[in-house]
Amino acid sequence: MSSADDRGNVNGRAGRRNGGTTVKEFIQKVQSCQPSLNDSLEGEIQAFLFKEDLLHTYDDLTKVNPVTPTTVLKCLQARYNVRVFYTHAGCTLVALNPFQPIPDLYSLDVMKEYHCAPQPQEFKPHIFIVAEEAYRNVQSQLAPVNQSLVVSGESGAGKTWTSRCLMKYYATVAASSSLVKSQDTVERIERRVLDSNPIMEAFGNACTLRNNNSSRFGKYIQLQLDRFQLLVGASVQTYLLEKTRVACQPANERNFHIFYQMMKGATEEQRKEWKMPHEQHFMWLPNAEKTIEEDCFHETLKAMIHLGINTERQRQIFQVLAGILQLGNVNFSSLTDESKPCDLEEQSKDFLQRAAELLCVPADELHTCLRVMTLKAGKQSVLKPCTQAECSMRRDCLAKVIYAQLFEWLVTLINNSICADSSTWCNFIGVLDVYGFECFQVNNLEQLCINYANEKLQQHFVAHYLRAQQDEYVSEGLQWSFVKYQDNQSCLDLIEGSPISVFSLLNEESRLNRASDAKTLRVRLEKELSDNANISWDKFSKVPHFTVAHYAGKVSYQIQGMVEKNKDPVPPELISLLQKSNNSLLHQLFTDKETEIPTTKGLSKVTVVSKFKNSLERLMMILHSTTPHYTRCIKPNPDCQPLTFKKEEVIMQLEACGIVETIHISAAVLTHLALFSQLDLLEEQRKKIQSQCAFTIQCCWLRYQRCRRHALVRSWLVRKQVQRWNRAAAVIQNTWRKWRVRFGKNMYHVLCFPPHSSTEQRRNSQIDILMWWPMGLALASAPSITMSLTATGFQKVMSVMASLNLPSRRGEYKVKTNQCTQELASIRAQPKGSVKLHCQRSPLLYADRQPDLKREVTGFNEILLEKTLHSTIYKTCALFP
């Protein structure tokens, strides 16, 4: 296990920029190139830093005044010293890696606290605030609905851990409101999504100088949500696996985790099956004695079971991996006769035999494929012995292609296990975890592609926030002093531009059917790209290289071997051999993917650079179509020491990723908001008054509508009642006419009394009525009439009662006084059958009068109106003309 001092020394050499300048010298040079701080600004800085006890209270760096690299650095250091690792920087969250477990910071209770908070922004800065903001954006369904969480930073800054926390958060909160009947399904999906992490990290991560769990590939994880914002699935997209690490590990670094997990976690039975005795040493497993947290074989096996990889398939996977390790111990002796193939070293013969048995291929054919190449000359095949270097290259190529195909198969299997049907999800939250910016002692094609990806992400950040915000202020006519920021478009033009760029020249050289020459490529690069200020050359260096000025610093790339890596050819005889394997998994990998694997026969079809560029462009299209959320992970010290803060290391990362510029712009926005705060208050009062006026108008309008509606309903009811009266009157008229035609003048005989006749005279008078039913009509037609009736006989009594709707009892009849409710002025019944009536005038003469809806009328009196015209004239009149 390498010591901390060794790692520090190596990292110090790896951290050099532009021909030997150390990080510290680089920082001093950057600070010297900046405009020197004048006395007043220096005084403000000193005054701010004088309040040292308050520096840790600044949870948002936009509150720092003045905003300088020094003040920002001091605030972050003060917060780090009190174990506060998250700080807002405008639209960005800055996360400092503590390099030690902080379990209480990411517990389930903390997740629920941020998820259930009405305003999570009022809480302490945390990665869960970013996660919850993205989740609530999806819930609000405001375009663009889909979200992307971009986690960036150098290797070892904590990107993988941050991505793991984000996935755990969404798997928790997006399933917390699920229905009981679907709880088992949701938990199974959540478990599978989370279990994809251990497998991806075991097969895609490795221990490097700067990070014990460095991602050696990029991944974009889409967490799929249904219309209720519940987690229903996920998908994983990967970018540029560093497969060269299988066969070539940089100094003091390790191979992928899975190999060490097998070595340290296998049972005796598994070791026997994999032909891995304890005493055996593997060339491709350096630093095997170093133990890290990720060397957990049991967790990987448990995750495989949850994802549906059965025991037999697991056995096949580990046999293939064991076969790769055995290939690493196969070495070839130098040639004495170039016309004959290279011989194996004596101790390598046993390793070759073991590799053949584990890969389930014939040992003699494997031996031949590694030592002899097949050349096509027209329709004929020519066998050519390989040199020692060519044999080693073919051996490495075999191991890399097997591991790459196995990794791709695992990603496909994971997607098939956790991806939901397209009809069940409608939105997603993406988590992007890519390799950080890299600069080592020797940098080749892998570092060029990795740093190119970081350049693209930096451009996305600049375009989305820095440039977009300032352009918006200008378009709105606000007084704005532009904040300078580093635009890396010229660097991207150098790497990927058209028609001439580093990538285009590299692809052209790779497609030529000739051996690559590093010096020739360097001369061509210098000739074609000398006008670009972002590329330079050290003319005194004996090693062909070129230096690119990235946004994070200058990096020198070694040209030797870059063309061959870009070609990445696989000899066709190796593919044919693997297709004959009796291992069903290995056979499937190379049968299904035969057309996708580049061979020496099809070099011009695809290159590593073109494939990576296309996949990265698809990723950027996804990012541009979503709402991004930025988290900048900062590595506080190069040695991964817990709670150790190195200023030089941190300030370099802050300036490289544009944190200071971000704070400047965000702080300027807050300043403009403060200047217009009074106007905002007046505008708020104006809106309140407008709201009150609008409320009053609404009340008046609703009252008017209700009154109008009531009047219309009342008018409709009146019309309906008048229509009913008209129908009743028509029935009465028709009946009356029939009676008049039938009986003529003999129908009734009325005795008219003088106005001053006595009561006794009226009582003794009689009215002879032949039939009594129409009597009520005669009574009702008179304006005011007083009559005495003598009813004799049962039939006449019943006729009177029927015509007047009188209540009756056995053996007698009785008329109640109901002048108030039934509109009859007076009705009195005499004990001997004499009836005295006092009636109102007929309603038929006043049919257009409005009735009183509050009165209750029944029977014959429904046609009587409230107005009574009294008269002293006693008369007999016909109801109708």
Coordinates of N, CA, C and O in Angstrom, one line a residue, residues 710-834:
H710 N -83.2 36.5 -10.4 CA -84.4 36.4 -9.5 C -85.6 37.0 -10.3 O -86.7 36.4 -10.2
A711 N -85.4 38.1 -10.9 CA -86.5 38.8 -11.6 C -87.0 37.9 -12.8 O -88.2 37.8 -13.0
L712 N -86.1 37.3 -13.5 CA -86.4 36.5 -14.6 C -87.2 35.3 -14.1 O -88.2 34.9 -14.7
V713 N -86.8 34.7 -13.0 CA -87.5 33.5 -12.5 C -88.9 33.9 -12.0 O -89.9 33.2 -12.3
R714 N -89.0 35.0 -11.3 CA -90.3 35.5 -10.9 C -91.2 35.8 -12.0 O -92.4 35.4 -12.0
S715 N -90.7 36.4 -13.1 CA -91.5 36.7 -14.2 C -92.0 35.4 -14.9 O -93.1 35.3 -15.3
W716 N -91.1 34.4 -14.9 CA -91.4 33.2 -15.5 C -92.5 32.5 -14.7 O -93.5 31.9 -15.3
L717 N -92.4 32.6 -13.4 CA -93.5 32.0 -12.5 C -94.8 32.7 -12.7 O -95.9 32.0 -12.8
V718 N -94.8 34.0 -12.8 CA -96.0 34.8 -13.1 C -96.7 34.4 -14.4 O -97.9 34.1 -14.5
R719 N -95.8 34.3 -15.4 CA -96.4 33.9 -16.7 C -97.0 32.5 -16.6 O -98.1 32.2 -17.2
K720 N -96.3 31.6 -15.9 CA -96.9 30.2 -15.8 C -98.2 30.2 -15.1 O -99.2 29.6 -15.4
Q721 N -98.3 31.1 -14.0 CA -99.6 31.1 -13.2 C -100.7 31.8 -14.0 O -101.8 31.3 -14.0
V722 N -100.3 32.9 -14.8 CA -101.4 33.5 -15.6 C -101.9 32.5 -16.7 O -103.1 32.5 -17.0
Q723 N -100.9 31.8 -17.2 CA -101.4 30.8 -18.2 C -102.3 29.8 -17.6 O -103.3 29.3 -18.2
R724 N -102.0 29.4 -16.4 CA -102.9 28.4 -15.7 C -104.3 29.1 -15.4 O -105.3 28.4 -15.5
W725 N -104.3 30.3 -15.0 CA -105.5 31.1 -14.8 C -106.3 31.1 -16.1 O -107.5 30.9 -16.1
N726 N -105.6 31.4 -17.2 CA -106.3 31.5 -18.5 C -107.0 30.2 -18.9 O -108.1 30.1 -19.4
R727 N -106.2 29.1 -18.6 CA -106.8 27.8 -18.9 C -108.0 27.5 -18.0 O -109.0 27.0 -18.5
A728 N -107.9 27.9 -16.7 CA -109.1 27.7 -15.8 C -110.3 28.6 -16.3 O -111.4 28.1 -16.2
A729 N -110.0 29.8 -16.6 CA -111.1 30.7 -17.1 C -111.7 30.2 -18.3 O -113.0 30.2 -18.5
A730 N -110.9 29.6 -19.2 CA -111.5 29.1 -20.5 C -112.4 27.9 -20.1 O -113.5 27.7 -20.7
V731 N -112.1 27.1 -19.2 CA -112.9 25.9 -18.8 C -114.2 26.5 -18.2 O -115.3 26.0 -18.5
I732 N -114.1 27.5 -17.3 CA -115.3 28.1 -16.7 C -116.2 28.7 -17.7 O -117.5 28.6 -17.7
Q733 N -115.6 29.5 -18.7 CA -116.4 30.1 -19.7 C -117.2 29.0 -20.6 O -118.3 29.2 -20.9
N734 N -116.4 28.0 -20.9 CA -117.1 27.0 -21.7 C -118.2 26.3 -21.0 O -119.4 26.1 -21.5
T735 N -118.0 26.1 -19.7 CA -119.1 25.4 -18.9 C -120.3 26.4 -18.7 O -121.4 26.0 -18.8
W736 N -119.9 27.7 -18.5 CA -121.0 28.6 -18.3 C -121.9 28.8 -19.6 O -123.1 28.9 -19.5
R737 N -121.2 28.8 -20.7 CA -122.0 28.9 -21.9 C -122.9 27.7 -22.1 O -124.0 27.8 -22.6
K738 N -122.4 26.6 -21.8 CA -123.3 25.4 -21.9 C -124.5 25.5 -21.0 O -125.6 25.1 -21.4
W739 N -124.3 26.0 -19.8 CA -125.5 26.1 -18.9 C -126.4 27.2 -19.4 O -127.6 27.0 -19.3
R740 N -125.9 28.3 -19.9 CA -126.8 29.3 -20.4 C -127.6 28.9 -21.6 O -128.8 29.2 -21.7
V741 N -127.0 28.1 -22.5 CA -127.7 27.6 -23.6 C -128.8 26.6 -23.2 O -129.9 26.5 -23.7
R742 N -128.5 25.8 -22.2 CA -129.4 24.7 -21.7 C -130.6 25.3 -21.0 O -131.7 24.8 -21.2
F743 N -130.4 26.3 -20.1 CA -131.5 26.7 -19.2 C -132.0 28.1 -19.6 O -133.1 28.5 -19.1
G744 N -131.3 28.9 -20.3 CA -131.8 30.2 -20.8 C -132.1 31.1 -19.6 O -131.3 31.1 -18.7
K745 N -133.3 31.8 -19.7 CA -133.6 32.8 -18.7 C -134.1 32.1 -17.4 O -134.2 32.8 -16.4
N746 N -134.5 30.9 -17.4 CA -135.0 30.2 -16.2 C -133.9 29.7 -15.3 O -134.2 28.9 -14.4
M747 N -132.7 30.0 -15.7 CA -131.6 29.4 -14.9 C -131.6 29.9 -13.5 O -131.3 29.2 -12.6
Y748 N -131.9 31.2 -13.3 CA -131.9 31.7 -11.9 C -132.8 32.9 -11.8 O -133.2 33.5 -12.8
H749 N -133.2 33.2 -10.6 CA -134.1 34.3 -10.3 C -133.5 35.0 -9.0 O -133.4 34.4 -8.0
V750 N -133.2 36.3 -9.3 CA -132.5 37.0 -8.2 C -133.4 38.1 -7.7 O -134.0 38.8 -8.5
L751 N -133.5 38.2 -6.4 CA -134.2 39.3 -5.8 C -133.3 40.3 -5.4 O -132.4 40.1 -4.6
C752 N -133.5 41.5 -5.9 CA -132.6 42.6 -5.6 C -133.2 43.5 -4.5 O -134.3 43.8 -4.5
F753 N -132.3 43.8 -3.6 CA -132.8 44.5 -2.4 C -132.4 46.0 -2.6 O -131.3 46.3 -3.1
P754 N -133.2 46.8 -2.1 CA -132.9 48.3 -2.1 C -131.7 48.5 -1.2 O -131.4 47.7 -0.3
P755 N -131.0 49.5 -1.4 CA -129.8 49.8 -0.6 C -130.0 49.9 0.9 O -129.2 49.5 1.7
H756 N -131.2 50.3 1.3 CA -131.5 50.6 2.7 C -132.5 49.6 3.3 O -133.1 49.8 4.2
S757 N -132.5 48.4 2.7 CA -133.4 47.4 3.2 C -132.9 46.8 4.5 O -131.7 46.8 4.7
S758 N -133.9 46.4 5.3 CA -133.5 45.9 6.6 C -133.0 44.5 6.5 O -133.2 43.8 5.5
T759 N -132.4 44.1 7.6 CA -131.8 42.8 7.7 C -132.9 41.7 7.7 O -132.7 40.6 7.1
E760 N -134.0 42.0 8.3 CA -135.1 41.1 8.3 C -135.7 40.8 7.0 O -136.0 39.7 6.6
Q761 N -135.8 41.9 6.1 CA -136.3 41.8 4.8 C -135.4 40.9 4.0 O -135.8 40.1 3.2
R762 N -134.1 41.1 4.1 CA -133.1 40.3 3.4 C -133.2 38.8 3.8 O -133.0 37.9 3.0
R763 N -133.4 38.6 5.1 CA -133.4 37.2 5.6 C -134.6 36.4 5.1 O -134.5 35.3 4.8
N764 N -135.7 37.2 4.8 CA -136.9 36.5 4.4 C -137.0 36.3 2.9 O -137.9 35.7 2.4
S765 N -136.1 36.9 2.2 CA -136.1 36.8 0.7 C -135.5 35.5 0.3 O -134.7 34.9 1.0
Q766 N -135.8 35.1 -0.9 CA -135.3 33.8 -1.4 C -134.8 34.0 -2.8 O -135.3 34.9 -3.6
I767 N -133.9 33.2 -3.2 CA -133.4 33.2 -4.6 C -133.7 31.7 -5.0 O -133.1 30.8 -4.4
D768 N -134.4 31.6 -6.0 CA -134.7 30.3 -6.6 C -133.7 30.0 -7.6 O -133.5 30.6 -8.6
I769 N -133.0 29.0 -7.3 CA -131.9 28.5 -8.2 C -132.2 27.1 -8.6 O -132.4 26.2 -7.8
L770 N -132.3 26.9 -9.9 CA -132.6 25.6 -10.4 C -131.5 24.6 -10.2 O -131.7 23.5 -9.8
M771 N -130.2 25.0 -10.6 CA -129.1 24.2 -10.4 C -128.0 25.0 -9.7 O -127.8 26.2 -10.1
W772 N -127.3 24.5 -8.7 CA -126.5 25.3 -7.9 C -125.0 25.4 -8.2 O -124.3 26.2 -7.7
W773 N -124.6 24.6 -9.1 CA -123.1 24.6 -9.3 C -122.6 25.9 -9.9 O -121.6 26.4 -9.4
P774 N -123.3 26.6 -10.9 CA -122.8 27.9 -11.4 C -123.0 29.0 -10.4 O -122.7 30.2 -10.8
M775 N -123.6 28.8 -9.3 CA -124.0 29.9 -8.4 C -122.7 30.6 -8.0 O -122.7 31.9 -7.9
G776 N -121.6 29.9 -7.8 CA -120.4 30.6 -7.4 C -119.9 31.6 -8.4 O -119.4 32.6 -8.1
L777 N -120.2 31.3 -9.7 CA -119.8 32.2 -10.7 C -120.6 33.5 -10.6 O -120.1 34.6 -10.8
A778 N -121.9 33.3 -10.4 CA -122.8 34.5 -10.2 C -122.4 35.3 -9.0 O -122.3 36.6 -9.1
L779 N -122.1 34.6 -7.9 CA -121.6 35.4 -6.8 C -120.3 36.1 -7.0 O -120.1 37.2 -6.6
A780 N -119.4 35.4 -7.7 CA -118.1 36.0 -7.9 C -118.1 37.2 -8.9 O -117.2 38.0 -8.9
S781 N -119.1 37.2 -9.7 CA -119.1 38.3 -10.8 C -119.5 39.6 -10.2 O -119.3 40.6 -10.9
A782 N -120.2 39.6 -9.1 CA -120.7 40.9 -8.6 C -119.6 41.6 -7.8 O -118.8 41.0 -7.1
P783 N -119.4 42.9 -8.0 CA -118.4 43.7 -7.2 C -118.6 43.5 -5.7 O -117.7 43.3 -5.0
S784 N -119.8 43.7 -5.2 CA -120.1 43.4 -3.8 C -121.6 43.1 -3.7 O -122.4 43.8 -4.2
I785 N -121.8 41.9 -3.1 CA -123.2 41.4 -3.1 C -123.5 40.7 -1.8 O -122.6 40.0 -1.3
T786 N -124.6 40.9 -1.2 CA -125.0 40.2 0.0 C -126.3 39.5 -0.3 O -127.3 40.1 -0.8
M787 N -126.3 38.2 -0.1 CA -127.4 37.4 -0.5 C -127.8 36.5 0.7 O -126.9 36.0 1.4
S788 N -129.1 36.1 0.7 CA -129.5 35.1 1.6 C -130.0 33.9 0.8 O -130.8 34.1 -0.1
L789 N -129.5 32.8 1.1 CA -129.9 31.6 0.4 C -130.7 30.6 1.3 O -130.2 30.5 2.5
T790 N -131.7 30.1 0.8 CA -132.4 29.0 1.6 C -132.2 27.8 0.9 O -132.8 27.6 -0.2
A791 N -131.5 26.9 1.4 CA -131.2 25.6 0.8 C -132.1 24.6 1.4 O -132.1 24.3 2.6
T792 N -132.9 24.0 0.5 CA -133.8 22.9 0.9 C -133.5 21.7 0.1 O -133.2 21.8 -1.1
G793 N -133.5 20.6 0.8 CA -133.2 19.4 0.0 C -131.7 19.0 0.0 O -130.9 19.9 0.1
F794 N -131.5 17.8 0.1 CA -130.1 17.3 0.2 C -129.3 17.7 -1.1 O -128.1 18.1 -1.0
Q795 N -129.9 17.6 -2.2 CA -129.1 17.9 -3.5 C -128.7 19.3 -3.5 O -127.6 19.7 -3.9
K796 N -129.6 20.3 -3.1 CA -129.2 21.7 -3.2 C -128.1 22.0 -2.2 O -127.2 22.8 -2.5
V797 N -128.2 21.4 -1.0 CA -127.2 21.6 0.0 C -125.8 21.2 -0.6 O -124.8 21.8 -0.5
M798 N -125.8 20.0 -1.2 CA -124.5 19.5 -1.7 C -124.0 20.3 -2.9 O -122.8 20.5 -3.0
S799 N -124.9 20.9 -3.7 CA -124.5 21.7 -4.8 C -123.8 23.0 -4.3 O -122.8 23.4 -4.8
V800 N -124.4 23.6 -3.2 CA -123.8 24.8 -2.6 C -122.4 24.5 -2.1 O -121.4 25.2 -2.3
M801 N -122.3 23.4 -1.4 CA -121.0 23.0 -0.8 C -120.0 22.7 -1.8 O -118.8 23.0 -1.7
A802 N -120.4 22.0 -2.9 CA -119.4 21.7 -4.0 C -119.0 22.9 -4.7 O -117.8 23.0 -5.1
S803 N -119.9 23.9 -4.9 CA -119.5 25.1 -5.7 C -118.6 26.0 -4.9 O -117.7 26.7 -5.4
L804 N -118.7 26.0 -3.6 CA -117.9 26.9 -2.7 C -116.8 26.1 -2.0 O -116.1 26.7 -1.2
N805 N -116.6 24.9 -2.3 CA -115.5 24.1 -1.7 C -115.6 24.1 -0.1 O -114.6 24.5 0.5
L806 N -116.8 23.9 0.4 CA -117.1 24.0 1.8 C -116.8 22.7 2.5 O -117.2 21.7 2.1
P807 N -116.1 22.8 3.7 CA -115.9 21.5 4.5 C -117.3 21.1 5.1 O -118.1 22.0 5.5
S808 N -117.5 19.8 5.2 CA -118.8 19.3 5.7 C -118.6 18.3 6.7 O -117.6 17.7 6.8
R809 N -119.7 18.1 7.5 CA -119.7 17.0 8.5 C -121.0 16.3 8.3 O -121.9 16.6 7.6
R810 N -121.2 15.3 9.1 CA -122.4 14.4 9.1 C -123.6 15.3 9.5 O -123.6 15.8 10.6
G811 N -124.6 15.3 8.7 CA -125.9 15.8 9.0 C -125.9 17.3 9.0 O -127.0 17.9 9.3
E812 N -124.8 18.0 8.7 CA -124.8 19.5 8.7 C -123.7 20.0 7.8 O -122.9 19.2 7.3
Y813 N -123.7 21.2 7.5 CA -122.6 21.8 6.8 C -122.1 23.1 7.5 O -122.9 23.7 8.3
K814 N -120.9 23.5 7.3 CA -120.3 24.6 8.0 C -119.4 25.4 7.1 O -118.6 24.8 6.4
V815 N -119.5 26.7 7.1 CA -118.6 27.5 6.3 C -117.8 28.4 7.3 O -118.3 29.0 8.2
K816 N -116.4 28.3 7.1 CA -115.5 29.1 7.9 C -115.3 30.4 7.3 O -115.4 30.6 6.1
T817 N -114.9 31.4 8.2 CA -114.6 32.7 7.8 C -113.1 32.7 7.4 O -112.2 32.4 8.2
N818 N -112.8 32.9 6.1 CA -111.4 32.9 5.6 C -111.1 34.1 4.7 O -110.5 33.9 3.7
Q819 N -111.6 35.2 5.1 CA -111.4 36.4 4.2 C -110.0 36.8 4.0 O -109.6 37.4 3.1
C820 N -109.1 36.4 5.0 CA -107.7 36.8 4.8 C -106.9 35.9 3.9 O -106.1 36.4 3.1
T821 N -107.2 34.6 4.0 CA -106.4 33.7 3.2 C -107.0 33.2 1.9 O -106.3 33.0 1.0
Q822 N -108.3 33.2 1.9 CA -109.0 32.7 0.7 C -109.7 33.8 -0.1 O -110.4 33.6 -1.1
E823 N -109.5 35.1 0.2 CA -110.0 36.3 -0.5 C -111.5 36.4 -0.5 O -112.1 37.1 -1.2
L824 N -112.2 35.7 0.4 CA -113.7 35.9 0.6 C -113.9 36.8 1.8 O -113.4 36.6 2.9
A825 N -114.7 37.9 1.5 CA -114.9 38.9 2.6 C -115.6 38.3 3.7 O -115.3 38.5 4.9
S826 N -116.7 37.6 3.5 CA -117.5 37.1 4.6 C -118.4 35.9 4.1 O -119.1 36.0 3.1
I827 N -118.4 34.8 4.9 CA -119.2 33.7 4.6 C -119.8 33.2 6.0 O -119.0 32.9 6.8
R828 N -121.0 33.2 6.1 CA -121.6 32.8 7.4 C -122.7 31.8 7.1 O -123.5 32.0 6.2
A829 N -122.7 30.7 7.8 CA -123.7 29.7 7.6 C -124.8 29.8 8.7 O -124.5 29.9 9.9
Q830 N -126.1 29.7 8.2 CA -127.2 29.8 9.2 C -127.5 28.4 9.7 O -127.4 27.4 8.9
P831 N -128.0 28.3 10.9 CA -128.3 26.9 11.4 C -129.4 26.3 10.6 O -129.4 25.1 10.5
K832 N -130.4 27.1 10.1 CA -131.5 26.5 9.4 C -131.2 26.4 7.9 O -132.2 26.2 7.1
G833 N -130.1 26.5 7.4 CA -129.8 26.4 6.0 C -129.7 27.6 5.2 O -129.4 27.6 4.0
S834 N -129.9 28.8 5.9 CA -129.8 30.1 5.2 C -128.3 30.5 5.2 O -127.7 30.5 6.2

